[in-house]
Short mmCIF file of C-alpha atoms in Angstrom, two decimals:
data_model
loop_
_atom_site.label_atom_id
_atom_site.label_comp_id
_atom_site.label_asym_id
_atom_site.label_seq_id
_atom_site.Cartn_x
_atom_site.Cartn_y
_atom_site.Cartn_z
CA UNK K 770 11.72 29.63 -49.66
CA UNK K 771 12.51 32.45 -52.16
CA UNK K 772 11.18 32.81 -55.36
CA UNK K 773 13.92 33.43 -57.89
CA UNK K 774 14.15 35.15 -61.71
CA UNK K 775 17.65 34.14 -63.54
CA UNK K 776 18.58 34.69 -66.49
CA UNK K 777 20.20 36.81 -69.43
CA UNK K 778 18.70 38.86 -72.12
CA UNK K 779 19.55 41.12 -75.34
CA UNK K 780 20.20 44.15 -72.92
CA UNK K 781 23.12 42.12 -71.19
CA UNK K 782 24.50 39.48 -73.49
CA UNK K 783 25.39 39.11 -76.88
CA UNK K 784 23.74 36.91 -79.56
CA UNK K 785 26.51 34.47 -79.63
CA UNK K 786 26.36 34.17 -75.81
CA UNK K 787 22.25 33.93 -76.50
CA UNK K 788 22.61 31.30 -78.45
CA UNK K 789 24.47 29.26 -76.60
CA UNK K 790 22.41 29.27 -73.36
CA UNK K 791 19.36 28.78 -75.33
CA UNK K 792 17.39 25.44 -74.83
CA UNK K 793 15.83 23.58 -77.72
CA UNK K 794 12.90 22.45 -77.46
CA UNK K 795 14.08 18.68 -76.94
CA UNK K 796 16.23 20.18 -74.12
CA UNK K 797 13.82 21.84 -72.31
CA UNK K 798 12.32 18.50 -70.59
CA UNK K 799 15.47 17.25 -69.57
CA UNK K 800 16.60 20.20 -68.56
CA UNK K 801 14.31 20.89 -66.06
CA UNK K 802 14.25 17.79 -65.01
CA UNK K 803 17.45 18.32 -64.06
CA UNK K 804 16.87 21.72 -62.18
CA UNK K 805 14.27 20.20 -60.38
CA UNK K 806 16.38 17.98 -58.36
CA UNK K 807 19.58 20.73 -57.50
CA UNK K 808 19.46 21.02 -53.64
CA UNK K 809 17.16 23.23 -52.51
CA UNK K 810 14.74 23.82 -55.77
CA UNK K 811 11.34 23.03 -55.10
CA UNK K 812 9.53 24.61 -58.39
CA UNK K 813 10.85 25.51 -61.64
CA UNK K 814 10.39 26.65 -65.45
CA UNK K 815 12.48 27.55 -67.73
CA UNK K 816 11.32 30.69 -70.77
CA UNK K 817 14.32 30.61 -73.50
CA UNK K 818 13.40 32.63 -76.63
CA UNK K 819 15.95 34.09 -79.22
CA UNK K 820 16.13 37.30 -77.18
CA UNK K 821 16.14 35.60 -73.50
CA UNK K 822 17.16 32.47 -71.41
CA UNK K 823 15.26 32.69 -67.89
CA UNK K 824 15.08 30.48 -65.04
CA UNK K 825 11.88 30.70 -62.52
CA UNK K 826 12.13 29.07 -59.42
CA UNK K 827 11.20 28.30 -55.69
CA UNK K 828 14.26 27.82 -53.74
CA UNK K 829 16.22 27.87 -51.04
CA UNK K 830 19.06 31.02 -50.07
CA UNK K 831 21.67 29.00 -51.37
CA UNK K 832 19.69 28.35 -54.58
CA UNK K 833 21.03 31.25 -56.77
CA UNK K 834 24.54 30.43 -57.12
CA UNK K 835 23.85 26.56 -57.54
CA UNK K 836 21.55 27.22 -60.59
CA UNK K 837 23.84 29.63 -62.31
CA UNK K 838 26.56 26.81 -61.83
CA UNK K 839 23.86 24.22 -63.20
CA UNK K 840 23.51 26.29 -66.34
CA UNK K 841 26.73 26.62 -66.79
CA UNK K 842 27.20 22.72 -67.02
CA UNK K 843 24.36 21.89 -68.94
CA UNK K 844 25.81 24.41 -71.42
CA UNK K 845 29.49 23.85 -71.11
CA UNK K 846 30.11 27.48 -70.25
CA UNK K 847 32.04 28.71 -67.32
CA UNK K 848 30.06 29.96 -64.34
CA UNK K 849 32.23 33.15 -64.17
CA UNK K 850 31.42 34.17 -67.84
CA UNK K 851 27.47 33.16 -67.12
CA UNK K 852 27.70 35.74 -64.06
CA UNK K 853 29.25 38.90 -66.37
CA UNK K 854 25.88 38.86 -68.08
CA UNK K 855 22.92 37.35 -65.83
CA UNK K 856 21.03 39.22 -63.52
CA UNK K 857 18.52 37.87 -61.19
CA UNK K 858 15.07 38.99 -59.23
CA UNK K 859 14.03 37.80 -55.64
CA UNK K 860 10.59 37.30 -54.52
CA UNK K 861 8.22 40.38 -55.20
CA UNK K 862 10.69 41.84 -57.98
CA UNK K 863 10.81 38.56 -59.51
CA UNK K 864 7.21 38.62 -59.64
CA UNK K 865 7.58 42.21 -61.26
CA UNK K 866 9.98 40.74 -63.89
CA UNK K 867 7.98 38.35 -64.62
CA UNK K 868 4.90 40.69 -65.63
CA UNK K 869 7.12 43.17 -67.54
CA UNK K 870 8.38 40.08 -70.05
CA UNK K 871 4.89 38.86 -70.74
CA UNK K 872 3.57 42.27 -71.33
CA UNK K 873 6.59 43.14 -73.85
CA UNK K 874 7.85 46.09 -71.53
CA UNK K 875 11.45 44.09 -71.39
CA UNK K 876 11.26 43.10 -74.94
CA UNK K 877 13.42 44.50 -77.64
CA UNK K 878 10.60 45.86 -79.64
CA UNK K 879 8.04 48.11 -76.76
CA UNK K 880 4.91 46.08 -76.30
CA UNK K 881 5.98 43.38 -78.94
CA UNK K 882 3.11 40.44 -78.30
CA UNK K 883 5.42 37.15 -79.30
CA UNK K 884 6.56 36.55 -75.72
CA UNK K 885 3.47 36.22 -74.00
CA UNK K 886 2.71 32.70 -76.49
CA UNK K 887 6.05 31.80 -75.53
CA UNK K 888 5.50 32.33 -71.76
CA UNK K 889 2.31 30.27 -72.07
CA UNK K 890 4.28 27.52 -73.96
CA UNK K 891 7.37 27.42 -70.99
CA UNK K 892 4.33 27.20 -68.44
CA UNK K 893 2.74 24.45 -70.22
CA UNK K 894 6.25 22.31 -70.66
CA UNK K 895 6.69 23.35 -66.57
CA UNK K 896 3.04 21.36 -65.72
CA UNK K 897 3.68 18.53 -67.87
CA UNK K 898 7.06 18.01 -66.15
CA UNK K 899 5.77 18.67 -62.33
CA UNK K 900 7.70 22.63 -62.47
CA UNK K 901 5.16 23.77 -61.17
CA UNK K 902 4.00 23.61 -57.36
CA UNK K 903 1.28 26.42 -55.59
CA UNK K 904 3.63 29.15 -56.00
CA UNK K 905 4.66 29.57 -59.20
CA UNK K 906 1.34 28.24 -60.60
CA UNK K 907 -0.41 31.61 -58.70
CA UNK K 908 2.24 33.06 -60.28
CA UNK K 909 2.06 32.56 -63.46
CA UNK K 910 -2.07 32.49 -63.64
CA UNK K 911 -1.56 36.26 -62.25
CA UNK K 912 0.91 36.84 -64.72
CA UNK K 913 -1.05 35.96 -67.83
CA UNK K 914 -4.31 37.73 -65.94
CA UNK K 915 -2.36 40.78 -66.11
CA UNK K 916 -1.16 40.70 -69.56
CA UNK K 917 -4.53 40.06 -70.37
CA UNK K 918 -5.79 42.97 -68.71
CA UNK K 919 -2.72 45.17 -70.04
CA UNK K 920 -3.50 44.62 -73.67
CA UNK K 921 -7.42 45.11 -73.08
CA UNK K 922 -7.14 48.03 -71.38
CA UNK K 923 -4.03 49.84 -73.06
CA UNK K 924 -3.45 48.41 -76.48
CA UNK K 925 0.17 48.50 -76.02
CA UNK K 926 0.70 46.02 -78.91
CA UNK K 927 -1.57 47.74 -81.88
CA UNK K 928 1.59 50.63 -82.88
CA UNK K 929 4.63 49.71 -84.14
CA UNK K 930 7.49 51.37 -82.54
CA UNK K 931 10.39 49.78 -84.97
CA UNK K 932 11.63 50.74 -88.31
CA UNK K 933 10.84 46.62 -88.83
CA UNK K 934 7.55 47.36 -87.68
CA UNK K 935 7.07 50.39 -89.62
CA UNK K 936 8.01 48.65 -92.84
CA UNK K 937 5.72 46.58 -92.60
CA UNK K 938 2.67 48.60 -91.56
CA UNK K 939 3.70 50.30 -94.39
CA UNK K 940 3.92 47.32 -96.79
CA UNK K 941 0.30 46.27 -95.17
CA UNK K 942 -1.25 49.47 -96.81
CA UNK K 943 -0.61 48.72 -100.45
CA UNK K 944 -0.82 44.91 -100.39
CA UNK K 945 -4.34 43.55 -98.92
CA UNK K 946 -3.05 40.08 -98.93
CA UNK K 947 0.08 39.35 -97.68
CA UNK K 948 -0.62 35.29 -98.02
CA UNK K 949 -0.03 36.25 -101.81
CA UNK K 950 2.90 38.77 -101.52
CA UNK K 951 6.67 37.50 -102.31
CA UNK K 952 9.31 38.93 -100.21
CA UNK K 953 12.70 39.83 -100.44
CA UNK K 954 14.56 40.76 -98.00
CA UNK K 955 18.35 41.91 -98.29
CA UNK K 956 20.71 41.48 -95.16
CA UNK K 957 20.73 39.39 -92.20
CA UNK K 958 20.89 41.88 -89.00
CA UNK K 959 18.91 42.32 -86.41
CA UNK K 960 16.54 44.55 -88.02
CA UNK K 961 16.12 42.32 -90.90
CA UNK K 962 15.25 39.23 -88.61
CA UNK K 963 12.25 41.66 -86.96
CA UNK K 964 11.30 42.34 -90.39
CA UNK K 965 11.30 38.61 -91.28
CA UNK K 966 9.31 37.73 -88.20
CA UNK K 967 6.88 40.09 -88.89
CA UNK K 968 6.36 39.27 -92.00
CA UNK K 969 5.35 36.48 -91.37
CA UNK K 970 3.61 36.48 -88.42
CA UNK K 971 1.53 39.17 -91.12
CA UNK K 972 0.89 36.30 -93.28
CA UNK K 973 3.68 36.10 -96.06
CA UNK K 974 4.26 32.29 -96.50
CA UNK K 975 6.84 33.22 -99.65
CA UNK K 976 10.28 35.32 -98.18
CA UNK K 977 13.72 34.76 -98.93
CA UNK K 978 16.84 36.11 -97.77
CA UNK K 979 19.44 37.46 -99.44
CA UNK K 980 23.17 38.28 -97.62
CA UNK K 981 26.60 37.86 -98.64
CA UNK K 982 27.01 34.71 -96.90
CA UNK K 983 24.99 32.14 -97.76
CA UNK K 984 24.59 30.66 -94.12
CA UNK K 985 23.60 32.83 -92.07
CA UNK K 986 20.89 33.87 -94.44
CA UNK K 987 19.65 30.46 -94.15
CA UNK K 988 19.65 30.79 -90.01
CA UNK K 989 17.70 33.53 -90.17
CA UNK K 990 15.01 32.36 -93.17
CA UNK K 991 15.26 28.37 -92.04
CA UNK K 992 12.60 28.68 -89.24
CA UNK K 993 10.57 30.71 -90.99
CA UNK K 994 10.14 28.19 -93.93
CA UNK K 995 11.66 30.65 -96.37
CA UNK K 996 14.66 30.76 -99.22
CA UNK K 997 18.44 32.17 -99.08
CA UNK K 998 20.44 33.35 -101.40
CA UNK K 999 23.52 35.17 -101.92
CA UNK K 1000 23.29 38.55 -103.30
CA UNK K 1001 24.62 37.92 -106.75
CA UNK K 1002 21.49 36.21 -107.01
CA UNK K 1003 19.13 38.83 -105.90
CA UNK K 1004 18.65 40.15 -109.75
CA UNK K 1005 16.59 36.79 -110.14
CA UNK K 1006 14.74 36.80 -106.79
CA UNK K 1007 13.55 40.76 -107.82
CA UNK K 1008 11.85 39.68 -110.77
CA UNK K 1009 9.34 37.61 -108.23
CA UNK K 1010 9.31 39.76 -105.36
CA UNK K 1011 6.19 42.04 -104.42
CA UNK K 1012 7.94 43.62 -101.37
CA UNK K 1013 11.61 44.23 -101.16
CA UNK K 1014 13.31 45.40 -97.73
CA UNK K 1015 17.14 46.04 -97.55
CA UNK K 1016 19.27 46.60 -94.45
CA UNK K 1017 23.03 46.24 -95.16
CA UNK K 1018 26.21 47.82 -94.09
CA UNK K 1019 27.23 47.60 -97.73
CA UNK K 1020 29.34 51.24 -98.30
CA UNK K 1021 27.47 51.27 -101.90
CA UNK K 1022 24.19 50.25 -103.35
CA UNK K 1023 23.12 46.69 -103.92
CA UNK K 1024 20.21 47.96 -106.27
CA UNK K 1025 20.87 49.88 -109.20
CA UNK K 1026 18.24 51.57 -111.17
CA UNK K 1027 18.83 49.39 -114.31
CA UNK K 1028 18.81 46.33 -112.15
CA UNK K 1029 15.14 47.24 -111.39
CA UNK K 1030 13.79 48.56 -114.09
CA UNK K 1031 14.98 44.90 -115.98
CA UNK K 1032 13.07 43.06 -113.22
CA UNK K 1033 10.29 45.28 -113.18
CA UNK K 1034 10.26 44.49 -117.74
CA UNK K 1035 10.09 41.16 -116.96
CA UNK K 1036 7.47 40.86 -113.77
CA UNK K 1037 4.73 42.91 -116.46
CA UNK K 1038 5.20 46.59 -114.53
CA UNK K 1039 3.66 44.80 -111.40
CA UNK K 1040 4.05 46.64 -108.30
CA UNK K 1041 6.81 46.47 -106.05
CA UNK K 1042 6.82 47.76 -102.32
CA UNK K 1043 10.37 48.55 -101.38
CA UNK K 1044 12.22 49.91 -98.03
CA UNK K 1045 15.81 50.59 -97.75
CA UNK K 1046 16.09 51.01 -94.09
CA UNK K 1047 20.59 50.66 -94.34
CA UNK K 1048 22.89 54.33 -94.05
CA UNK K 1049 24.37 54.06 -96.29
CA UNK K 1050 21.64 53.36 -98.33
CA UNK K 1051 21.24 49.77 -100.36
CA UNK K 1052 18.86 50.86 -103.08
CA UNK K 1053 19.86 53.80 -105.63
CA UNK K 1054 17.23 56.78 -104.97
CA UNK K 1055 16.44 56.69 -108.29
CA UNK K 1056 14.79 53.26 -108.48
CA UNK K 1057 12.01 56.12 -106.34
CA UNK K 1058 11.50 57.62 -110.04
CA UNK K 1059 10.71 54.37 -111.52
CA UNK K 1060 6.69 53.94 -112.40
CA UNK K 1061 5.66 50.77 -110.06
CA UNK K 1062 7.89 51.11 -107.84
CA UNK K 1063 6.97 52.46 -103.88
CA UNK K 1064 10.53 53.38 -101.96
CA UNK K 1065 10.65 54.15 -99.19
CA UNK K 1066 13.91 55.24 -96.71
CA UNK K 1067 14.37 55.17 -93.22
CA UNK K 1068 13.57 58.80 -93.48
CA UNK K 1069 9.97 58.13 -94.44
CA UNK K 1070 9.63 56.33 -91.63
CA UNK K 1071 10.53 58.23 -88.88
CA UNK K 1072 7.05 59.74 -88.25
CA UNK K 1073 5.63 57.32 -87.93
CA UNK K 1074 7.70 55.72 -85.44
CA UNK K 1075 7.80 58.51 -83.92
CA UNK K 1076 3.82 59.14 -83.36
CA UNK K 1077 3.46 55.07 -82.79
CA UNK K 1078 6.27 55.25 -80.14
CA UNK K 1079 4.29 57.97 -78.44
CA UNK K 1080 1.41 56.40 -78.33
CA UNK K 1081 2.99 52.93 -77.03
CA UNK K 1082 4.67 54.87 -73.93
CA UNK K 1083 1.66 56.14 -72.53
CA UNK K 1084 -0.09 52.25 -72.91
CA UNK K 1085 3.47 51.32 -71.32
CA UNK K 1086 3.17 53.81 -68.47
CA UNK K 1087 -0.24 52.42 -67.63
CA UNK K 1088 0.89 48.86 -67.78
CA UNK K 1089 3.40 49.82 -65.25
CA UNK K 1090 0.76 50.46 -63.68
CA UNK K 1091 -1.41 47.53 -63.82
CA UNK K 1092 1.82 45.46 -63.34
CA UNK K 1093 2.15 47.10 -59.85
CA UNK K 1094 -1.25 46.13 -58.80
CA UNK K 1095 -1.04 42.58 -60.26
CA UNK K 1096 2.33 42.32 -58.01
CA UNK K 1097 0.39 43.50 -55.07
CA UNK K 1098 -2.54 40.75 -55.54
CA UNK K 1099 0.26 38.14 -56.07
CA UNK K 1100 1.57 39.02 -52.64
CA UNK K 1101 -1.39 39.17 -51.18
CA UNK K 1102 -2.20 35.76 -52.18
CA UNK K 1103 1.26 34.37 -50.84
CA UNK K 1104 0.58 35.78 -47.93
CA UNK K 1105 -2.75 33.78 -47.71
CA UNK K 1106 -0.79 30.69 -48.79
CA UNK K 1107 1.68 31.29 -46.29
CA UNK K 1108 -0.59 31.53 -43.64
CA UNK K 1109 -2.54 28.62 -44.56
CA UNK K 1110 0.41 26.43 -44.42
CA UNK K 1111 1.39 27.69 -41.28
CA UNK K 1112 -2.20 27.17 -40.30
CA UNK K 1113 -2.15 23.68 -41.36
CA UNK K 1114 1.11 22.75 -39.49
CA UNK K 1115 0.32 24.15 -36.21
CA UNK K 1116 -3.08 22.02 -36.52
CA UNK K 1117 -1.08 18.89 -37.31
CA UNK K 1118 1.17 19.14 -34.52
CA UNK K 1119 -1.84 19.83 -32.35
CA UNK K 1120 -3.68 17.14 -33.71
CA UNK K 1121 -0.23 14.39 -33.35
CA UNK K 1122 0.32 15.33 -29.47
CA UNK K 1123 -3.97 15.14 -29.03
CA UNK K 1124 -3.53 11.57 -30.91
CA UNK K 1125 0.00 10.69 -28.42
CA UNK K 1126 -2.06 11.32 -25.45
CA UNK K 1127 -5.16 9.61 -26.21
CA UNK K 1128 -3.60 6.49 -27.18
CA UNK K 1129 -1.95 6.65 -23.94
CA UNK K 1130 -4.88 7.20 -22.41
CA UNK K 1131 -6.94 4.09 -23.78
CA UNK K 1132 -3.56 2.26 -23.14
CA UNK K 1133 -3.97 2.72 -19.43
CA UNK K 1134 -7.80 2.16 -19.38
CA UNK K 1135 -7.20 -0.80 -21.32
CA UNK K 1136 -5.11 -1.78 -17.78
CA UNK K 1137 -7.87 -1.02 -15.84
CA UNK K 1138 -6.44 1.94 -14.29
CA UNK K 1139 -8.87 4.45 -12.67
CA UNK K 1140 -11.21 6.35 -15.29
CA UNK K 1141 -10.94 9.36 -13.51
CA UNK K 1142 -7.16 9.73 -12.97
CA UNK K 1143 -6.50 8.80 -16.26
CA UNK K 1144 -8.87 11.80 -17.81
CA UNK K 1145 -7.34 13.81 -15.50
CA UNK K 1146 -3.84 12.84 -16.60
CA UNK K 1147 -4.94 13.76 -20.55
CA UNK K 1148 -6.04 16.84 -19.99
CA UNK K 1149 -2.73 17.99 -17.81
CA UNK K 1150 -0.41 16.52 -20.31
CA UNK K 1151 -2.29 17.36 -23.17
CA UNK K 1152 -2.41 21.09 -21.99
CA UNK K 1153 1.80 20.78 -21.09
CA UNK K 1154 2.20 19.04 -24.52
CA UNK K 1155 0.57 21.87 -26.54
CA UNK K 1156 1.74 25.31 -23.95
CA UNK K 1157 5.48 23.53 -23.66
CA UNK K 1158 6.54 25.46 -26.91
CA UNK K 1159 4.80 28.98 -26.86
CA UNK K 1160 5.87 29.14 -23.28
CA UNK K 1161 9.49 28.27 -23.72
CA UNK K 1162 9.22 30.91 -26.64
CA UNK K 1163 7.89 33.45 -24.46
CA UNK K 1164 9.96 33.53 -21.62
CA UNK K 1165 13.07 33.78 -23.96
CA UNK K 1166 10.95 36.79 -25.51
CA UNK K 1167 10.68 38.34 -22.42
CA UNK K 1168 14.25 37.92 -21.31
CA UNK K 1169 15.29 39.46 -24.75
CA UNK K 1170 12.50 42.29 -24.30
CA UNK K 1171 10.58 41.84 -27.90
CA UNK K 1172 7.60 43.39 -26.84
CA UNK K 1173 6.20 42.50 -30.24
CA UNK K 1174 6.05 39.26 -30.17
CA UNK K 1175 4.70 39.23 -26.78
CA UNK K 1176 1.83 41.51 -27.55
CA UNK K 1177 1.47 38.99 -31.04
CA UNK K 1178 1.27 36.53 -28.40
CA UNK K 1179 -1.11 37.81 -26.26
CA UNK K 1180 -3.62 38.48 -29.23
CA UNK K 1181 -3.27 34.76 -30.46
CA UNK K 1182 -3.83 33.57 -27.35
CA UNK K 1183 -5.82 35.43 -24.89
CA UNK K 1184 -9.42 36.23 -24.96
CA UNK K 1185 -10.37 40.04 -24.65
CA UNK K 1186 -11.21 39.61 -20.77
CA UNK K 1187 -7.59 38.13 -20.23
CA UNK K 1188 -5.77 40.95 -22.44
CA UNK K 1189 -8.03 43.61 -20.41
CA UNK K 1190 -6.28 41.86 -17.01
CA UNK K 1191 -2.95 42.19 -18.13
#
């Protein structure tokens, strides 16, 4: 059996494509019980976060191609479309894979520490659904052992490497309490929805978002629990926001200085934090010269991106690093596994010819037959029964001159003082 890593991601589809291989939450049972019984899939789990869609299983060689057909289906999307942007891992590079998502080194944002939470949730869905068997259970308990041991040991999640995450490390150094801070936050890109997310992972419970349609404002502030508006309503929203981040592709400003300084009249000079991350920029540089008022552009913060982002590759370069030794221990351990299994089904044939030929045995005693010739009769077929195999399997090694498996034999099989002889 193979273990297999399927799936698509923000490197190699786009976010309507994303979004339509995504599983809800209410799917993800189903859905896995459906991918449990394809031909050939012994083990699965499914991870499917905004960024990623990706399918963990045990399986046979034909597996691959039968899964990306299943998702497909289950999706209504054509298999050839599905196979432009997937890409899939086999056995120790799955493994690999694997460790790089939960650690954040295949994440959009360098070290970002959402996905491991969200690797532990798909893990818990795949137990309660009987996903998981003994190999991707090891798996995954090595997986979240080295994550653990990655962001002990490197802090590759402490720096922010993003302008989002820059903004709000920023915003984080004049407000104490984010739990109390209002946010607004213009636009509804990519960068915005970081900023969002980390806002209010950070705490802020109060954030609305403003875009020029109304919708997809409210796609991106829905989950969060926050407002939208459209942006002829943001002169209203500025009068109760404490933190203000804009990231349009507007050619001209969306805030003017006198739209500011009339918000700022009316909110009693409190402070505002704001960040105008768009080029062109959204906010008029002279709101800057305004008393209460901290801008900041993109420019601003550059440096420290820059120094964070430093910092973060080296931790990154030593979770490599960790990762490779976590891969080796996994392989290690299915090599144990593997051996025990073989282990246990060379016993249990041993043990089902030993129980054929005793039964046979007591059959003919039961007859009266002589004790003697009937012992004598178990042990010769027993010893036939149990050599017939490795010596059918030798003599067509021999014939095909594969000296290794002969001397493999030879040190299963023989003693030291019978390998001396030979």
């Amino acid at each position: 059996m193979t273990l297999l890593a399927l799936g698509i991601n923000h490197r190699t589809a786009t976010v309507e494509v994303r979004e339509q291989v995504a599983f809800t939450p209410t799917q993800l049972e189903s859905a896995l019980a459906e991918l449990r019984v394809l031909p050939g899939v012994r083990e699965a789990a499914v991870l499917s976060t905004c960024n990623r869609t990706e399918l963990y299983c045990v399986t046979g060689e034909a597996g691959e191609r039968a899964i990306l057909e299943w998702l497909g289906r289950f999706h209504g999307l054509e298999t050839e479309a599905l196979t432009q942007c997937a890409y899939h891992f086999l056995d120790n590079d799955a493994a690999r894979h694997l460790m790089r998502v939960a650690v954040g080194l295949d994440s959009m944002v360098l070290g970002e520490p959402q996905i491991l939470g969200q690797l532990k949730d798909a893990y818990q869905v795949a137990r309660r659904t009987q996903g998981m068997g003994g190999e991707l259970e090891c798996l995954f308990q090595q997986t979240f052992a080295v994550a653990k041991q990655v962001r002990t040991e490197t802090g590759i999640g402490r720096n922010p490497v993003s302008v989002a995450y820059a903004a709000v490390s920023l915003a984080s150094r004049i407000f104490d309490d984010f739990s109390r801070s209002r946010a607004l936050l213009i636009g509804a890109g990519e960068t915005i929805e970081l900023v969002a997310r980390h806002l209010h992972e950070a705490g802020v419970k109060q954030l609305t978002v403003a875009n020029r349609t109304r919708e997809r404002a409210e796609q991106l502030a829905g989950p969060l629990g926050g407002a939208a508006i459209t942006l002829d309503e943001i002169p209203e929203a500025l009068v109760q926001a404490d933190i203000v981040i804009a990231s349009t592709a507007a050619p001209l400003p969306i805030l003017g200085k006198g739209m500011v300084e009339r918000a700022l009249k009316r909110r009693r000079h409190r402070p505002v934090f704001m960040v105008d991350i768009a080029v062109p920029r959204d906010i008029e540089p002279e709101v800057g010269e305004l008393g209460d008022v901290f801008l900041y552009t993109v420019d601003d913060l550059q440096e420290v991106i820059e120094e964070n982002r430093r910092h973060r590759q080296v931790a990154a370069d030593h979770a490599e690093s960790l990762i490779e030794h976590g891969v080796g221990r996994w392989l290690y351990e299915r090599r144990l596994r593997s051996g025990g299994e073989l282990i246990r089904d060379v016993r249990a044939r041993g043990e089902a010819l030993r129980d054929q030929a005793r039964d046979q045995a007591l059959a003919r005693l039961a007859r009266g037959e002589d004790p003697v010739a009937v012992v004598e009769r178990l042990a010769y077929q027993l010893t036939n029964r149990l050599l017939h195999r490795p010596t059918v399997a030798l003599r067509e090694a021999a014939s095909d001159e594969r000296q290794e498996l002969l001397d493999a034999a030879a040190e299963l099989l023989l003693d030291d003082a019978a390998k001396t002889s030979r």
